[in-house]
mmCIF file of C-alpha atoms in Angstrom:
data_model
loop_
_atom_site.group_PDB
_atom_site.id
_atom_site.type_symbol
_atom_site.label_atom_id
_atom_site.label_comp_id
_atom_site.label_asym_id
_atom_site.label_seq_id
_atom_site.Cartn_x
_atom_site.Cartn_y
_atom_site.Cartn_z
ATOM 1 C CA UNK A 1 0.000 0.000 0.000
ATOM 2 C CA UNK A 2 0.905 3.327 -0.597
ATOM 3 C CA UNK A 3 -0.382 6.171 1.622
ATOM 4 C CA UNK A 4 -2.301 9.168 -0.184
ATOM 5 C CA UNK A 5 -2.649 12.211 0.805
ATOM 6 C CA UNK A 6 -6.308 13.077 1.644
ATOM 7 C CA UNK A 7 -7.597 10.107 -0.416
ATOM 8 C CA UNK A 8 -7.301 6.174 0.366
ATOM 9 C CA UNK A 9 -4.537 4.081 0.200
ATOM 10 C CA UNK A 10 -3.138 2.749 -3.061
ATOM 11 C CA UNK A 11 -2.279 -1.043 -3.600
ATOM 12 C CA UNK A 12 0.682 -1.222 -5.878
ATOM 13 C CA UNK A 13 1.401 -4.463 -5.402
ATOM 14 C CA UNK A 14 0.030 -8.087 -3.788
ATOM 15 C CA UNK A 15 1.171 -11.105 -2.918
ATOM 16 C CA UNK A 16 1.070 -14.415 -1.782
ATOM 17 C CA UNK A 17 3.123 -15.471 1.764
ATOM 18 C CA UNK A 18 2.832 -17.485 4.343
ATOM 19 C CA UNK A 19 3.664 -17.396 7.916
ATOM 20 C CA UNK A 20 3.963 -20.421 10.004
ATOM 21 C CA UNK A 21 4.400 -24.178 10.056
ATOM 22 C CA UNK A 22 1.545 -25.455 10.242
ATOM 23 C CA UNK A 23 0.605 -24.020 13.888
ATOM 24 C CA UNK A 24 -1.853 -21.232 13.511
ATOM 25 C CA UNK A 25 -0.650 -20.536 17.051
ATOM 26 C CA UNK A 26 0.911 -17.153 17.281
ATOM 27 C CA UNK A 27 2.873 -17.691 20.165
ATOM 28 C CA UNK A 28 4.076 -20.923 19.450
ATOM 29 C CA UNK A 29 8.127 -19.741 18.803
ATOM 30 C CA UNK A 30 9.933 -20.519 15.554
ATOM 31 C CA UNK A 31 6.066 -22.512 13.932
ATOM 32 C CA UNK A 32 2.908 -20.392 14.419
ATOM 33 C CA UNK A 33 2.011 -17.477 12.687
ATOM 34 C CA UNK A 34 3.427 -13.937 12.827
ATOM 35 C CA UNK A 35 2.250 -12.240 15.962
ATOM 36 C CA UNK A 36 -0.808 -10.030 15.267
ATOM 37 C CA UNK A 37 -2.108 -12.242 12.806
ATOM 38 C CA UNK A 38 -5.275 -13.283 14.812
ATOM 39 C CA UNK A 39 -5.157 -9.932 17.210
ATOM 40 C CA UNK A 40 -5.146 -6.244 16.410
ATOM 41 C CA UNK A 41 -1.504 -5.791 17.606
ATOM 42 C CA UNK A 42 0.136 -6.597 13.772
ATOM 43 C CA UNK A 43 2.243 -3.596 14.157
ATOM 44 C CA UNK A 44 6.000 -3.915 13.351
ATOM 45 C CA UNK A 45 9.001 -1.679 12.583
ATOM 46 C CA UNK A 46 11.017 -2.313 9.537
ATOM 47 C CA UNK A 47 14.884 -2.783 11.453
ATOM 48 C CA UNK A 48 16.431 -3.476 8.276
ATOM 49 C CA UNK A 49 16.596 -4.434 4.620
ATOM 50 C CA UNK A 50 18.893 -6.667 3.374
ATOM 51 C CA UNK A 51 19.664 -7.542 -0.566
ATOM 52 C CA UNK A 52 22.550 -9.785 1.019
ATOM 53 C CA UNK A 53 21.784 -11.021 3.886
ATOM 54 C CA UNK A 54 24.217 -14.183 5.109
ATOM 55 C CA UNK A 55 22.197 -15.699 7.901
ATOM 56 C CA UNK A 56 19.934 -19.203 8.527
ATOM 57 C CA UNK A 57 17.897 -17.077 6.440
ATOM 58 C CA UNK A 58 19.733 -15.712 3.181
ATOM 59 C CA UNK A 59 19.057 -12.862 0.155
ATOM 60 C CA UNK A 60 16.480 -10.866 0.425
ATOM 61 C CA UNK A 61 15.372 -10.049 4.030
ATOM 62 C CA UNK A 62 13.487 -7.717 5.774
ATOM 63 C CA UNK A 63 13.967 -7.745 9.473
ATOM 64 C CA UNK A 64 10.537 -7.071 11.567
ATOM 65 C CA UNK A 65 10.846 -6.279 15.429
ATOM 66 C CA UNK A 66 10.584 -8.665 18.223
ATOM 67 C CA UNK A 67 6.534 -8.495 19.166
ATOM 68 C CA UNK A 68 5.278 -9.972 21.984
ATOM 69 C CA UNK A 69 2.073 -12.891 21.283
ATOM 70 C CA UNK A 70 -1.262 -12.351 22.537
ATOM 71 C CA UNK A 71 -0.083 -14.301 25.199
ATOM 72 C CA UNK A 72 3.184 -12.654 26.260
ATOM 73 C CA UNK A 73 5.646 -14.450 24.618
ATOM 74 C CA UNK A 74 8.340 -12.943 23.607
ATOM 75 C CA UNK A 75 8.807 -13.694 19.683
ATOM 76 C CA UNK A 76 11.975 -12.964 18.007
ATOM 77 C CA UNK A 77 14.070 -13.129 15.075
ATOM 78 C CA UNK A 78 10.827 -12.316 13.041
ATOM 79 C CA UNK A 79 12.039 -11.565 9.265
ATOM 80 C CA UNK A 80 9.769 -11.424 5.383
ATOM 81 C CA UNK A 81 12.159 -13.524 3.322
ATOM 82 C CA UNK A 82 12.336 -16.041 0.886
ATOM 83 C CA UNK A 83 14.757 -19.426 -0.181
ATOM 84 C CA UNK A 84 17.837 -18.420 -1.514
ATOM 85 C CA UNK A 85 21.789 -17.998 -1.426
ATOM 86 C CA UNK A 86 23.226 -15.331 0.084
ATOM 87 C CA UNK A 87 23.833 -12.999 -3.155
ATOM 88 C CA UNK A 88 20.159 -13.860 -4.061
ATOM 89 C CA UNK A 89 20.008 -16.878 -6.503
ATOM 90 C CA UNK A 90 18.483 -20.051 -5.865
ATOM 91 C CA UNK A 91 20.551 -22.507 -4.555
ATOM 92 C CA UNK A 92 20.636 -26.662 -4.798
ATOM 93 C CA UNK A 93 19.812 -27.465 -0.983
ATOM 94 C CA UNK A 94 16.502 -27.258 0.311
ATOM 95 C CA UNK A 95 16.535 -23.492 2.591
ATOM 96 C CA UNK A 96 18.182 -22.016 -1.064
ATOM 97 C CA UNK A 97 15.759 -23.485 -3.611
ATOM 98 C CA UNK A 98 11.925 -22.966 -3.700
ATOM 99 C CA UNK A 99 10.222 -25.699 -5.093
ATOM 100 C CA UNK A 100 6.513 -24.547 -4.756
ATOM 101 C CA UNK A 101 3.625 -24.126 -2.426
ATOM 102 C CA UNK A 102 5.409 -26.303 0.333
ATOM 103 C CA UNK A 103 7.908 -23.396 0.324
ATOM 104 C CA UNK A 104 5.492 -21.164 1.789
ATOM 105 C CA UNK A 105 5.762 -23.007 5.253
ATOM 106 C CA UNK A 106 8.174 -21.191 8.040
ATOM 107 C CA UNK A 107 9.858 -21.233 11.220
ATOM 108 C CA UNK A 108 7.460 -18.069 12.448
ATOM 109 C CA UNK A 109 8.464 -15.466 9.467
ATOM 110 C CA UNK A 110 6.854 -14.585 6.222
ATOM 111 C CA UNK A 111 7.691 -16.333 3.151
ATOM 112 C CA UNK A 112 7.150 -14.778 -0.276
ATOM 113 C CA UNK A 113 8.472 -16.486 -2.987
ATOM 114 C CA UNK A 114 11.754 -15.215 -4.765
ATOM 115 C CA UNK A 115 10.389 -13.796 -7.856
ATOM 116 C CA UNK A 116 7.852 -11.615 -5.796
ATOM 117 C CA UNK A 117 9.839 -10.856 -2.863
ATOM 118 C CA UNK A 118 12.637 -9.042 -5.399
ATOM 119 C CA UNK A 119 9.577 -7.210 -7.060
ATOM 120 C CA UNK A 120 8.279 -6.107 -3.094
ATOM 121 C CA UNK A 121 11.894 -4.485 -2.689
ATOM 122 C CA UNK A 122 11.704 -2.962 -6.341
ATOM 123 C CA UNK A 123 8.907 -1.465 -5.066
ATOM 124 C CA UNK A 124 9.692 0.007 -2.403
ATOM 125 C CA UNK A 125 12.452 1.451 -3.632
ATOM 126 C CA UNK A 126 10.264 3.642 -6.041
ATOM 127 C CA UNK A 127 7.989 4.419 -3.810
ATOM 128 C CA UNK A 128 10.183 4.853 -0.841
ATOM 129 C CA UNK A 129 10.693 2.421 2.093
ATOM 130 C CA UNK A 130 8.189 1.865 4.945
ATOM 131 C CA UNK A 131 9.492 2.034 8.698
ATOM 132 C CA UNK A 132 6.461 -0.076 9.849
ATOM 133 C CA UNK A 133 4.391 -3.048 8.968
ATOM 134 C CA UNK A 134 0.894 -4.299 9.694
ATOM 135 C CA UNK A 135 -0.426 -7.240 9.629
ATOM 136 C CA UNK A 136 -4.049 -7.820 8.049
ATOM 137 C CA UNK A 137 -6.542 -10.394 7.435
#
């Protein structure tokens, strides 16, 4: 979305993600969903955006704030990312290569796929970077 003066927001983009492992559970750590997902507190700050990013997590990466769960846990490490190598190509092991709508699955983040995740940061470089995040239904 892009904010408007005076007028409503503008989608210039959507996509497909996923959050999660399975566990619709927001504060179940490194499975459920991204915190705010089934509450009203889906507010995040933008740390960080990485093109490069070397990590369990590689490429593309935006890095979210910690956010505590509807239940006070603490959850952490909360990134949008994707599968692939460091420098942003697909790799041959599995946490480098997407192979489909399995990929989607994750330890807690959001997953885009690669092709759409490099067209979210293409994005946002024209229109200018966000420093926060909500999450919506």
């Amino acid at each position: 979305m892009k904010s408007v003066a005076n007028a409503k927001d503008k989608v210039v983009a959507k996509y497909r993600a996923g959050s999660g492992n399975g566990s619709r559970d927001e504060c179940a750590v490194s499975r459920g969903w991204l915190p705010g997902t089934t509450t009203k507190n889906g507010k995040y700050d933008i740390e960080f955006h990485r093109t490069d990013f070397d990590g369990i997590i590689n490429g593309y990466v935006i890095k979210l704030s910690d956010k505590k769960c509807s239940k006070g846990t603490k959850r952490t490490e909360l990134f949008v990312h994707s599968e692939m190598k460091p420098n942003g190509k697909q790799g041959t092991i599995e946490s480098e290569r997407w192979d489909g709508t399995g990929d989607y699955y994750s330890n807690g983040c959001v997953k885009l796929k690669p092709a759409d995740i490099k067209d979210l940061f293409a994005k946002a470089k024209r229109y200018g970077w966000p420093k926060t995040l909500y999450v919506v239904k």
